[in-house]
Structures are given as C-alpha cells and as structure tokens.
XYZ file of C-alpha atoms in Angstrom:
562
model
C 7.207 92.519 -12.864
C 10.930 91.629 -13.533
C 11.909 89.638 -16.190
C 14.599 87.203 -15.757
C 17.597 86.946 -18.017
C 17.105 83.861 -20.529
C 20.839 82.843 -18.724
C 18.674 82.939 -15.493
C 15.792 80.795 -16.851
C 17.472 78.310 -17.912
C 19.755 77.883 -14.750
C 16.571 77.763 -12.826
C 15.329 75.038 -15.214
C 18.087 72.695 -14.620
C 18.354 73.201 -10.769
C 14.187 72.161 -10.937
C 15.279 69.452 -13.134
C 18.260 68.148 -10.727
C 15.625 68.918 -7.947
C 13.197 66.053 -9.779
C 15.621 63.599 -10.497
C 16.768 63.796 -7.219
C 13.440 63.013 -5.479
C 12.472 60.492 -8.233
C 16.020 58.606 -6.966
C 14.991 59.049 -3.485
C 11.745 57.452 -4.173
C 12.951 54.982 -6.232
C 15.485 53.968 -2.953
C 12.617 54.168 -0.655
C 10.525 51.166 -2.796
C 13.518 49.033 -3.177
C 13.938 49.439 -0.195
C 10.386 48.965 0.991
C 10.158 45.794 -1.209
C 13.568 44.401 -0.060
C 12.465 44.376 3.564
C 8.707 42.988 2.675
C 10.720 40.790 0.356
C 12.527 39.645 3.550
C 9.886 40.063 5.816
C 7.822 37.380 3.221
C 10.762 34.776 3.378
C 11.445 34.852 6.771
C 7.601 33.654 6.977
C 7.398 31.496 4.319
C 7.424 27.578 4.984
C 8.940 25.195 3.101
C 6.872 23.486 0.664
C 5.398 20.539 2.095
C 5.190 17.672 -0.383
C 1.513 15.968 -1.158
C 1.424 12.548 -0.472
C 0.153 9.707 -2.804
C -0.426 6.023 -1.241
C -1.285 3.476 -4.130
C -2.365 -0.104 -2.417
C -2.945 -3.178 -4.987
C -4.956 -5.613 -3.440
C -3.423 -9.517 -3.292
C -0.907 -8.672 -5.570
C 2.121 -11.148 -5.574
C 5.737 -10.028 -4.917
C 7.099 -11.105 -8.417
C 3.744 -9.908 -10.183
C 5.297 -6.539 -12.102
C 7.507 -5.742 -14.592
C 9.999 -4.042 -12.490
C 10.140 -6.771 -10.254
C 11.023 -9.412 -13.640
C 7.124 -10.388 -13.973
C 5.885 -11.062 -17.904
C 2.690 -8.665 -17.288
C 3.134 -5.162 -18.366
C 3.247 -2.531 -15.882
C 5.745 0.567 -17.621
C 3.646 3.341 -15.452
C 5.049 1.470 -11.870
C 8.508 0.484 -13.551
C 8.566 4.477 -14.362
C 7.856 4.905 -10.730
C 10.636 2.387 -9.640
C 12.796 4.392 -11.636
C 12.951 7.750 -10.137
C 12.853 5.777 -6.931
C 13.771 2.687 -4.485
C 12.233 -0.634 -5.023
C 11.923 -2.983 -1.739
C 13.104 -6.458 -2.280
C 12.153 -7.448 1.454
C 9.272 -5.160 2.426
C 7.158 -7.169 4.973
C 2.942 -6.680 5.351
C 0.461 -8.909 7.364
C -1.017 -12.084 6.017
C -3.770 -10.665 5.099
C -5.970 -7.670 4.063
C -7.298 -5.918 6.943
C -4.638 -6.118 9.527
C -2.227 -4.758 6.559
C -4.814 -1.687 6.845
C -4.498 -1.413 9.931
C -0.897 -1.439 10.636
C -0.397 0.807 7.279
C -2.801 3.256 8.635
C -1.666 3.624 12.184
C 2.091 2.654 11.767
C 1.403 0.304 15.080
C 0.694 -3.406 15.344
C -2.709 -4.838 14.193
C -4.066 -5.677 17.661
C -2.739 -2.095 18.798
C -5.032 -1.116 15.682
C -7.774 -3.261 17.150
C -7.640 -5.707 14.329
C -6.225 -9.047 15.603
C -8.797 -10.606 13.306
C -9.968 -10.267 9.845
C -13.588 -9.760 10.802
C -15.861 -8.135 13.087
C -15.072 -9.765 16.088
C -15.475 -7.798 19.371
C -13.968 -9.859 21.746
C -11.690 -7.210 23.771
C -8.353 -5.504 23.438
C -6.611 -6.211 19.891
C -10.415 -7.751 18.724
C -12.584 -4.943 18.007
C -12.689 -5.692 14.589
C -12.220 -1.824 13.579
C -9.455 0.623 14.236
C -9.358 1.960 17.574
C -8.546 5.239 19.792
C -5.457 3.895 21.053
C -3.805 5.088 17.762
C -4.054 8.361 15.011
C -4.616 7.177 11.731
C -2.333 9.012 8.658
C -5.648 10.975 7.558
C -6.339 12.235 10.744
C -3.106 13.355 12.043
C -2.472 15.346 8.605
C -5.640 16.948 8.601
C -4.772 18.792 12.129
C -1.483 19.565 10.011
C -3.302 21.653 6.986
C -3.526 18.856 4.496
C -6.371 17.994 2.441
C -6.868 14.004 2.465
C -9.107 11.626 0.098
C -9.766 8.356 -0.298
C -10.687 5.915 -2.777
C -11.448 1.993 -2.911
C -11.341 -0.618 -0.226
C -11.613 0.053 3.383
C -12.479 -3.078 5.586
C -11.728 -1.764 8.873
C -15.176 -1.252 10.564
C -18.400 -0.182 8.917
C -20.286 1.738 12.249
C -20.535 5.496 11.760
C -17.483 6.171 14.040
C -14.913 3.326 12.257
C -15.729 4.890 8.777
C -12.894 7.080 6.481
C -14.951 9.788 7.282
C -14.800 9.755 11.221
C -11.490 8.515 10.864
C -9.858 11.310 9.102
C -10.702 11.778 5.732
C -12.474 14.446 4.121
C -13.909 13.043 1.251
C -14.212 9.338 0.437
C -15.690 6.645 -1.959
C -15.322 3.215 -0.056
C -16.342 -0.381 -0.403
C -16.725 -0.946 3.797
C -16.303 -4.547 3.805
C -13.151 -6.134 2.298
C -14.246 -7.176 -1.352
C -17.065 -7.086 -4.307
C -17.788 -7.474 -7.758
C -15.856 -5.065 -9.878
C -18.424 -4.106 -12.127
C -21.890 -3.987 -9.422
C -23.111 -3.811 -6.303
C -23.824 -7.527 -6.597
C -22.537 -8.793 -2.872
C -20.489 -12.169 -2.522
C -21.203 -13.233 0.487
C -24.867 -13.961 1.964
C -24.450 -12.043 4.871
C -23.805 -8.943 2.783
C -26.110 -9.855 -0.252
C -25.310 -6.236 -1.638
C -21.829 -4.748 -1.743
C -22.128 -1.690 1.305
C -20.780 1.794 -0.260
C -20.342 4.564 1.469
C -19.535 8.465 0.515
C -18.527 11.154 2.880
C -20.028 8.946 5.548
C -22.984 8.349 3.945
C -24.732 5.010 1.635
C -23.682 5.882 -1.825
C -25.125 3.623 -5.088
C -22.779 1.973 -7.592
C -23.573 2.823 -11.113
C -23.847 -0.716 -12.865
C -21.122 -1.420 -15.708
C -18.684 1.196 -13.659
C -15.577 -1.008 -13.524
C -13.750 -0.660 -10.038
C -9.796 0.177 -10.778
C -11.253 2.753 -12.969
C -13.759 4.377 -10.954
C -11.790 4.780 -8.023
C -9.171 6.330 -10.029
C -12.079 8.741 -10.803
C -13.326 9.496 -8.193
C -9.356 10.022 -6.256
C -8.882 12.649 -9.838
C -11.673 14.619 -8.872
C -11.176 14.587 -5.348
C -7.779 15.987 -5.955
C -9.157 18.800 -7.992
C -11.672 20.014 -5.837
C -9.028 21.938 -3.595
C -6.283 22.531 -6.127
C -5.987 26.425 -6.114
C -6.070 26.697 -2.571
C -2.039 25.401 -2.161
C -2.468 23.014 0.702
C -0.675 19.713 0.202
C -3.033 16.701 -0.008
C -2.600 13.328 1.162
C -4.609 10.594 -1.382
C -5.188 6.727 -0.839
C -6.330 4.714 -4.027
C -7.016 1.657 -2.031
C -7.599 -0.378 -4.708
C -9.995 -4.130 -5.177
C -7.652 -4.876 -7.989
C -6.209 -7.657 -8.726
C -8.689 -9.538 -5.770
C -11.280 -11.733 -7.014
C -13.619 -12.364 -8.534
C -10.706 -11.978 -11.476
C -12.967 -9.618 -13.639
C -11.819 -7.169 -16.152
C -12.035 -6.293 -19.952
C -10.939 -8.194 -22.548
C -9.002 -5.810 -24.240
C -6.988 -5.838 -21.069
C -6.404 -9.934 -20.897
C -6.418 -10.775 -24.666
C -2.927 -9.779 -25.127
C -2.037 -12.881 -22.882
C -3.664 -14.951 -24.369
C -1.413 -18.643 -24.404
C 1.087 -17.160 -22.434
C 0.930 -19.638 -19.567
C -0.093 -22.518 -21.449
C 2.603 -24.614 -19.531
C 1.201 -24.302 -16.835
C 2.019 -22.669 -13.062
C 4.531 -24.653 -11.913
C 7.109 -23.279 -15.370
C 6.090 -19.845 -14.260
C 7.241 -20.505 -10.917
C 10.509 -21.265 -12.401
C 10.374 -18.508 -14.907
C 10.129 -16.240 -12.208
C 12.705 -17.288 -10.262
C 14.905 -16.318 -13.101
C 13.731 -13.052 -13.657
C 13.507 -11.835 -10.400
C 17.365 -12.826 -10.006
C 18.160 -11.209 -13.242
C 15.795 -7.981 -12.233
C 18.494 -7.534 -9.120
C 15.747 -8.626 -6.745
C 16.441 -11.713 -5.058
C 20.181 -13.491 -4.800
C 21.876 -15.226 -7.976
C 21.736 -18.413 -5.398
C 17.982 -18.292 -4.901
C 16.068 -21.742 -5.183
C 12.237 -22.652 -5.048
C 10.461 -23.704 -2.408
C 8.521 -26.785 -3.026
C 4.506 -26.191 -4.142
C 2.242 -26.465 -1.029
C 0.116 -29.280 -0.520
C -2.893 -27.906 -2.133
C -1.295 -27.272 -5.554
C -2.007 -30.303 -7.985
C 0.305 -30.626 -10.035
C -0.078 -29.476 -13.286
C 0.728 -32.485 -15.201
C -2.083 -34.446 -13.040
C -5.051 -31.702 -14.336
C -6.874 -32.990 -17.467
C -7.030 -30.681 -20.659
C -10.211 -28.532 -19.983
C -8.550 -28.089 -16.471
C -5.950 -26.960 -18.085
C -7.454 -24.809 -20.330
C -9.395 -23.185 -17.432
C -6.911 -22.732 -15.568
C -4.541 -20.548 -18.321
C -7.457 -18.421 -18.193
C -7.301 -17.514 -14.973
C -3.731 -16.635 -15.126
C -4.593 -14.504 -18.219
C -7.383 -12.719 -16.634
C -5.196 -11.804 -13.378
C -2.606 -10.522 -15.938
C -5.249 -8.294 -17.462
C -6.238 -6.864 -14.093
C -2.836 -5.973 -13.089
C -1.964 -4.423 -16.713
C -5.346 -2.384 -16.192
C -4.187 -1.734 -12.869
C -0.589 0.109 -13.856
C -2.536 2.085 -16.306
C -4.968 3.743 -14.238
C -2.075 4.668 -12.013
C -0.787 5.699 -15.208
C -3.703 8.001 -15.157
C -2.809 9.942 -11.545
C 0.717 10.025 -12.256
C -0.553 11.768 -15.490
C -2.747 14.113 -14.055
C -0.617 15.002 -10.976
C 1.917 16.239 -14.121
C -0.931 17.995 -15.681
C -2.004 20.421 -13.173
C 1.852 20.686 -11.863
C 1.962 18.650 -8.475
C 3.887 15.644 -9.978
C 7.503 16.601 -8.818
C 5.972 18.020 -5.097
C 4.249 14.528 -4.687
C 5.676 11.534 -2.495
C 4.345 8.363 -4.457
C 4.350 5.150 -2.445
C 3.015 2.061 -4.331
C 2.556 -1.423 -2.445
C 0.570 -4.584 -2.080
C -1.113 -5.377 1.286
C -0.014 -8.754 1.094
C 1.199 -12.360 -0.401
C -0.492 -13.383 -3.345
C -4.345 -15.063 -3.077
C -4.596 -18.990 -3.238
C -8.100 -19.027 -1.393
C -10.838 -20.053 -4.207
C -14.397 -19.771 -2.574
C -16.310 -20.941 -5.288
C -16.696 -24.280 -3.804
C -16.029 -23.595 -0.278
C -18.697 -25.237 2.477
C -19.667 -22.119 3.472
C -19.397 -19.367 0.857
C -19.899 -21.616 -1.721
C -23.566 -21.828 -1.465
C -24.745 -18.243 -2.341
C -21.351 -17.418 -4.747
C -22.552 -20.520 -6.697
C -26.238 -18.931 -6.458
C -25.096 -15.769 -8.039
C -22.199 -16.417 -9.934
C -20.857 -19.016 -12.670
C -17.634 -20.248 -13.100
C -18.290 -20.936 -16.520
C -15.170 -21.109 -19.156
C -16.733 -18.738 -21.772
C -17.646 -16.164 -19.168
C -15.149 -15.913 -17.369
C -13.736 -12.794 -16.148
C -17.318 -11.179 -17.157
C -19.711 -9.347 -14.128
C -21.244 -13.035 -12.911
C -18.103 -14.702 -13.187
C -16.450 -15.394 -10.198
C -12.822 -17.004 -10.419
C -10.129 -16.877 -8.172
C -5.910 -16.955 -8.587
C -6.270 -20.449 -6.807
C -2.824 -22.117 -5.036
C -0.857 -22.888 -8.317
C -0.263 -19.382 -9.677
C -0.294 -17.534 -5.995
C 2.775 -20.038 -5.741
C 4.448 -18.748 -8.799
C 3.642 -15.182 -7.668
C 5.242 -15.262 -4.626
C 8.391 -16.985 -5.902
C 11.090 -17.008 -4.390
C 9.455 -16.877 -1.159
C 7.072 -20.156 0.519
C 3.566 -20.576 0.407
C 0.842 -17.407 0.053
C -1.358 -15.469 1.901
C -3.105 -16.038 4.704
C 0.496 -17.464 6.168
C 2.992 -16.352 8.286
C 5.638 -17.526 5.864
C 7.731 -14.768 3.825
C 5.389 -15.604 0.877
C 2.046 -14.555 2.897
C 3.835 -11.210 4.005
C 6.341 -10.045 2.188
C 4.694 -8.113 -1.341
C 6.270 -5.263 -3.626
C 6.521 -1.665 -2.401
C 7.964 1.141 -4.223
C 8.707 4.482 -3.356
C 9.696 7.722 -5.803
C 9.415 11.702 -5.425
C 10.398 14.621 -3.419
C 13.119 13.437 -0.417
C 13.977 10.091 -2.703
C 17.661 10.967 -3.628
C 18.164 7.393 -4.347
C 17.203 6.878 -8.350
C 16.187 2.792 -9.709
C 17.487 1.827 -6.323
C 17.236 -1.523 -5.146
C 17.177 -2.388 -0.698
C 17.093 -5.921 0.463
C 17.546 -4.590 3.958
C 14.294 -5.664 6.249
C 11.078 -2.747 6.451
C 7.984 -3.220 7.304
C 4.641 -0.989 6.611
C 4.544 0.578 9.783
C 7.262 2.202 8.530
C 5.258 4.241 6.315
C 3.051 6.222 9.064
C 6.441 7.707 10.282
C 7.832 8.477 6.589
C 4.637 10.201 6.051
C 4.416 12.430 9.469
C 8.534 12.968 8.762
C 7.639 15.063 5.306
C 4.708 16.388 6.606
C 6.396 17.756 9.789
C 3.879 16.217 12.071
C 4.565 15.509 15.296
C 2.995 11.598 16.496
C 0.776 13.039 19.896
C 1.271 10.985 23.387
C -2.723 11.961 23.340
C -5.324 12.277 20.716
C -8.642 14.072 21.302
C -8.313 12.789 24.832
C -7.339 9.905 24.245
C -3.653 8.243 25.433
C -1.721 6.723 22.622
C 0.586 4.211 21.989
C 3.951 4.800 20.289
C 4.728 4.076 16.840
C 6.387 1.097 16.066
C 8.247 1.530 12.643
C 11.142 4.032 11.496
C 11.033 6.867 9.184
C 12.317 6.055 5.759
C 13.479 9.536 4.831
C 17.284 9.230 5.814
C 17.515 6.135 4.033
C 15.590 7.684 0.864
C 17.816 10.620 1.164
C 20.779 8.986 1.116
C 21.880 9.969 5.281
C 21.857 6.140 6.046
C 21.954 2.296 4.575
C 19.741 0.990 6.749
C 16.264 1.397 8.473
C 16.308 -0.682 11.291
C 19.260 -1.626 13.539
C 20.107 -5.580 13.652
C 18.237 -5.656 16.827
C 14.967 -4.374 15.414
C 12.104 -7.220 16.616
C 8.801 -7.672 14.218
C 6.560 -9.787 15.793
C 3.065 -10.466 13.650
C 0.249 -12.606 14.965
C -3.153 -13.636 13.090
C -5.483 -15.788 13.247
C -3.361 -17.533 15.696
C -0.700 -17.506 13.058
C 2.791 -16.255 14.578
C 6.604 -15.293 13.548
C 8.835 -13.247 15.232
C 11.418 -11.544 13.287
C 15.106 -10.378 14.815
C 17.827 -9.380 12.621
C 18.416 -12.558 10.024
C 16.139 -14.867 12.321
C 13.090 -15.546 12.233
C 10.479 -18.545 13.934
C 7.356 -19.005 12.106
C 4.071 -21.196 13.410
C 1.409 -21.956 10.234
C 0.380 -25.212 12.385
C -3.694 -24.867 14.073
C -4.020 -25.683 16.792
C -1.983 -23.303 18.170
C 1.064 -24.467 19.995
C 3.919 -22.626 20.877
C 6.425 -25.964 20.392
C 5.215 -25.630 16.678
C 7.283 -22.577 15.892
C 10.366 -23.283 13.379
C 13.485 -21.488 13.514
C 15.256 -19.903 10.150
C 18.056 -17.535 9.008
C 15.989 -15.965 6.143
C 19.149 -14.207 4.532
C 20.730 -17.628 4.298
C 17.148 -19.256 3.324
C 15.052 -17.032 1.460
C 13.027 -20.286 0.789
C 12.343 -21.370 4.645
C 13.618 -24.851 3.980
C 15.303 -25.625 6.651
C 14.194 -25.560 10.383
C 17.094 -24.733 12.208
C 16.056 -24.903 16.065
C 17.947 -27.960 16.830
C 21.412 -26.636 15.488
C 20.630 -23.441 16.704
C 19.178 -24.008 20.701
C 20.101 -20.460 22.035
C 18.933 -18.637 19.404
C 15.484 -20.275 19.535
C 14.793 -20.414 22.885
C 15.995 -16.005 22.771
C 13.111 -15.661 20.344
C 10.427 -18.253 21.864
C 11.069 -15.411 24.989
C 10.808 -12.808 22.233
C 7.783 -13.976 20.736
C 6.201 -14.502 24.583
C 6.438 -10.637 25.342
C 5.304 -9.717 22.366
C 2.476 -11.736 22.590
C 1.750 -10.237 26.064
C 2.009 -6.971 24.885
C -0.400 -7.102 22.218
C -2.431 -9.364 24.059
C -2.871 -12.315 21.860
C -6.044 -14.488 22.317
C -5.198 -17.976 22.364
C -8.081 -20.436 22.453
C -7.568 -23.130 25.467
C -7.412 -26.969 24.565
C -9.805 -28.796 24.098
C -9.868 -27.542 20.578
C-alpha cells in the first residue's frame, strides 16, 4: 500500500474541502432559489385581504342624540368611531323601522324589498310584508363570497321559516322576529303576540329573564365572531339593536348620572341642540327651528308631576343610549383584542327619526300594555314599566329638522350614520352632501368584491338603487350622487320625492296627490316654506317624478270613499 506524502494529504484535504463548500453553495442557491420562486409562486396567488364588515343599527335614535353629533348624552366609544372616520350630516332612512330594514338589507326600495308596509300585509307586489326574491340580501350575497355572517337583535321583516335571518343569509343568528319587546323578558307588548317570538339559527330560542337586551345581543354578536376566528375568512356582523326603542328600560346606574339635566323641559333642549349641532360642524351657522308639532304641549302648560314625569323619561332615554355606546364600546374592544380592529369596516346608524308614538294609552294597544305594564313614576324604566320618548323630546332630537318618525319630513328620515376603518381615508370628516341607506348594500359588495347577480338562485333581480361610498371614503370623489340623483320614498301612503336640493313631501291622509309641498331643503333645512307657487315648473317636474316612481314600485293607493 503506498503512502502518500503528508504535502499530498493535505492538498487532497483542501481540494475535498473546496469540493464541500462548493456543493453546500450550490445547495444553498438551489433553496433560495426554490423559496424565491414558491415565494413568488405564493404572491402571485395570494388575494388581497378582504376587510370584515361591522353594521351597528340603533333603533329610533334621533339625529342630534350623540355626542359627536353636539348631544349632552355621553357616547366617547361612537365619537372615537367618528373620529377615524366620516360623519353624515344628511344621511336619509325610511320613516320607519322595517322598511329601513329592508332597503338597508337589499340596497333597493322598500316595496322592491316587499315591505311597502310596516306589518304583515300580503296584499301583492311591494306588500308581502317580508323581504322578497326579487332582491339578495347583504348576508346572502357575502356568504356565496367566503364570508362568515352573524346576526344579533331586531329583525322585523317576516317571521315564516323562509323570511327568517337564517333562510335569508345568515349563518348564525339571535333575533327578536317582530319589531320590538321588553328589554329585560320575553314579556310581549302587544296582544296579538302576548310573548316576545325569538328565534336562533332558525329555530324558537327562550330568553333568560333579567338578560338585558343591548347587552345580550352584544353577547351573543362576541361569541358569534369567535366561533370562526382561526379560520381567516372575513365576517360580516349586524348588531341590530332594540335600543333606545321603548319601553325606555335600562339600569339605573346608566340614567342616574342625568339626573335634573332636562328639568327645563323639551322645548330648551330643542334649542340647546340647535346650538350644538351648529357648533359640532353639523348643520349651517344659519339654521333655525321648526315650530313643535301639534301634538307637543307645551311645556309651560304641563303641571309639576307632569313635569317631573316627563324629565324622567328624557333621563331614562339618555341612559339607554349611554348604555348603548358602551356595549359598542365592547365590540370595538374585542375586535382590537383578537386583532381584526384595523381589517374591520364599522358602519354605525339609526334606522330612523326619533320616536314620538306613546302607546300606553292608545285605543288599541293600550288595553293589554296597560294590562301588563305600569307607567308608574317610581318604576319607571324597570321590566313592567313601559314609557315612551313621547312628541316633546323626539322634537328636540330631531332638531334641526321637522317633525319625527313615522313622517316623510327630514325629521322622520334623516338619522346619524357614521362610517370608520379600512378604505376610509377621510379622518373626523364631516359630508352634508345627500346619501341614502341603500347606499350601503353597494359599499359593502364594493370591499367585498362581490359582484350584485341579474339572477339569484333562479330568480331575476332588480338593480340596485344606491352608489358605492368607497370613492368618496377614499378620497377619489366629493360627492355620491350626481345633482340629478331622484329618491323617491313612499309609506303608509306617506310620499316625498327627492331631486338634487328639491324635494315635495305629502304627511296629509287621505292621500292626495295635490297635497304634496314643494321645498329647497339646502335653503330650508326646517321645511318652512312651501314653495310650489313661486316655483310652478319645478313642481309640476317632480309631481311627474313622483308619478313614475310610484308606478314603478307600484304604490297602493286606497280609492275614495275613504
């Protein structure tokens, strides 16, 4: 056997050594290069994030009824919100509580939606009484798009087994079906639904007694959200709040801090507020009052125990709405916790004016509220106390705007909106330009790249009405709608048509269509002053306006003799 030189070893050694760290190179250039091209491979597949959606509705709420807006009551988690977003000074609903639904849900008109009427009605096209397959709801058309979508609170648009959040979209749900209930039981308020209907998942659910509602539906919408969390799909969540509807119910600790606040009565809040909505930015420096309607009494005329009761219920509403921003408080704070605040599009409205209606006494609800409930001074806001906003303070919360819900009149439909988070490039923004909530449905399908179908599970559709707010949000545009953009809203055989700065209105019953008044609502926030004899042409252009709208939708208008 030869030996090799020591010289020769070693020059062996170093060409097995060069040998080695030349292979260990060329493997290290064959992973980065492996995990470069998967690397690119994994971006060129990879899909923007998709933002989860969160839709916070306040029930009866009044325009100038939160802190952001100049309102007395606290509400520092939605002023938070108004601050990393765009508050809407003129953001237009329906009258009234289930036609909002149904226009917010399906971005169409109500009798599109099948809800022409509050209640059940059935009487053909635009009267069903529950939402209908000539439009997608939000839930529905995200779910075909991978999102998860929940629901909590209120839903009022059909209680059969096909009208329900469950066959319409959502895939888990707590709901009240019909459109109110006591806040702290089951206990119904009217006698044809003698105990509140609740429904999970599509099924009857039970109400545990003492569960108060603001909080339990924020519950329920927290552990909803959680169930999915680690799977990364985007969700969209509805907290359809009962809060601040009556019966005005809620927890004293909530209230007590009110306590004497509006001691002078409705009528100096009115004013109040008309002051600090001008110096909140959110209605003109030249802004005046519109005068009380007729079924305010005036507050000097109510004796001192009327008085008295009547603070009260101001105080109470307070403490619902304070209770109210904190349990939004509560998602915001949670979204933060498990890290899906900054991915999550927050949109927080009203569905309408604020609430003068007061059924204690009425002819025909009266009977069984009385039977079941107390109006009682020392209870109230307890679980069988049932008292109501009443006209005087809905007045003062929809200052600057006339009259309350139920109306046609800017103060039954117009109501706050807010809107912060992912796409909102606009920060503690301000827009008095005109929206409306069918709006929403196409902001919505715009971040959740969703395409509106001509046909839904065989079914034809009809086109969305509203615009998408994103290039307004993002800063692309200053306006939503072009000057041209008509709004036309019947209910109850209540009417306006809306068209650029003009608007005709028609509160009067019967229904007749030489009842209609005329404004320029930039110039007359108030509706003061009926313009349709100074201004012929521009009537008669929307009398024509309102008459194929009307056709479209197919309003029902009863024949005389009435």
């Amino acid at each position: 056997m030869k030996i090799l030189s020591k010289r020769k070893r070693k020059k062996i050694r170093i060409n097995y050594q060069g040998l080695a760290l030349f292979n260990c190179k060329f493997i290290l250039l064959l992973l980065m290069g492996s995990l470069i091209s998967c690397l690119e491979i994994k971006e060129k597949n990879k899909e923007p994030q998709r933002p989860n959606i969160l839709l916070l509705v306040a029930d009866d709420l009044g325009y100038a009824d939160l802190g952001c807006y100049g309102s007395d009551i606290q509400t520092p988690n939605i002023d938070n919100l108004a601050a990393r977003g765009v508050r809407f000074s003129r953001f237009h609903t329906s009258p009234l509580c289930a036609p909002t639904r149904a226009m917010l849900l399906s971005g169409n008109d109500n009798h599109i939606a099948g809800m022409g009427i509050q209640s059940n009605q059935n009487a053909g096209f635009g009267y069903e009484g529950k939402l209908t397959d000539r439009i997608v709801t939000i839930p529905a058309l995200l779910q075909t798009h991978g999102y998860h979508t929940y629901m909590a609170g209120k839903w009022h648009l059909g209680g059969d087994s096909l009208s329900i959040p469950f066959s319409k979209g959502f895939e888990r749900s707590f709901v009240n079906i019909r459109g109110a209930g006591n806040h702290y039981d089951d206990q119904g308020l009217f006698e044809e639904v003698p105990i509140t209907p609740y429904f999970e998942d599509g099924k009857p659910a039970a109400w545990t007694k003492g569960d108060y509602s603001t909080d339990f539906y924020t519950d329920k919408l927290i552990e909803y959200i959680d169930l999915n969390k680690k799977d990364k799909k985007p969700f969209f969540a509805f907290a359809a709040y009962t809060s601040p509807h009556w019966p005005l119910q809620v927890d004293e600790k909530y209230w007590e801090k009110y306590v004497g606040r509006y001691d002078d009565g409705y009528e100096k809040l009115k004013e109040r507020r008309l002051e600090s909505l001008k110096n909140a930015g959110m209605i003109p420096k030249d802004a005046v009052l519109p005068p009380n309607h007729e079924k305010v009494i005036p507050w000097d005329a109510l004796s001192l125990e009327e008085k008295k009761k009547e603070s009260r219920k101001m105080e109470l509403y307070a403490g619902m709405v304070d209770n109210l921003d904190y349990n939004i408080g509560r998602i915001v704070q949670h979204l933060k916790d498990i890290g899906q605040f900054e991915n999550t599009l927050i949109v927080f409205m009203s569905d309408n004016g604020a609430a003068a209606e007061d059924f204690y006494y009425h002819e025909y609800y009266g009977p069984f509220i009385r039977a079941h409930f107390n109006d009682d001074y020392e209870t109230m806001g307890q679980p069988h106390s049932f008292i109501s906003y009443g006209p005087g303070w809905a007045e003062a919360g929809s200052a600057p705007f006339r009259h309350y819900k139920g109306l046609t009149t800017e103060g039954g439909i117009i109501a706050p909106m807010i809107i912060a988070g992912p796409n909102v490039e606009r920060k503690n923004d301000i827009h008095e330009g005109f929206l409306t909530l069918m709006d929403i449905a196409p902001t919505f399908y715009e971040v959740a790249q969703a395409r509106y179908p001509e046909k839904f599970e065989g079914n034809k559709t009809y086109p969305l009405k509203g615009n998408s707010l994103i290039p307004f949000l993002s800063g692309e545009t200053n306006e939503i709608h072009a000057p041209e953009y008509l709004f036309g809203l019947e209910h109850n055989n209540l009417a306006m048509i809306r068209k650029g700065d003009w608007k005709i209105t028609n509160i009067n019953k019967p229904f007749l269509e030489e009842n209609f008044k005329l404004y320029n609502v930039s110039q007359d926030l108030a509706e003061r002053h009926d313009l349709q004899e100074s201004e012929p042409e521009k009537y008669k252009d929307l009398l024509e306006e309102w008459r194929e709208f009307s056709n479209e939708v197919k309003v029902q208008i009863p024949p005389p003799p009435w």
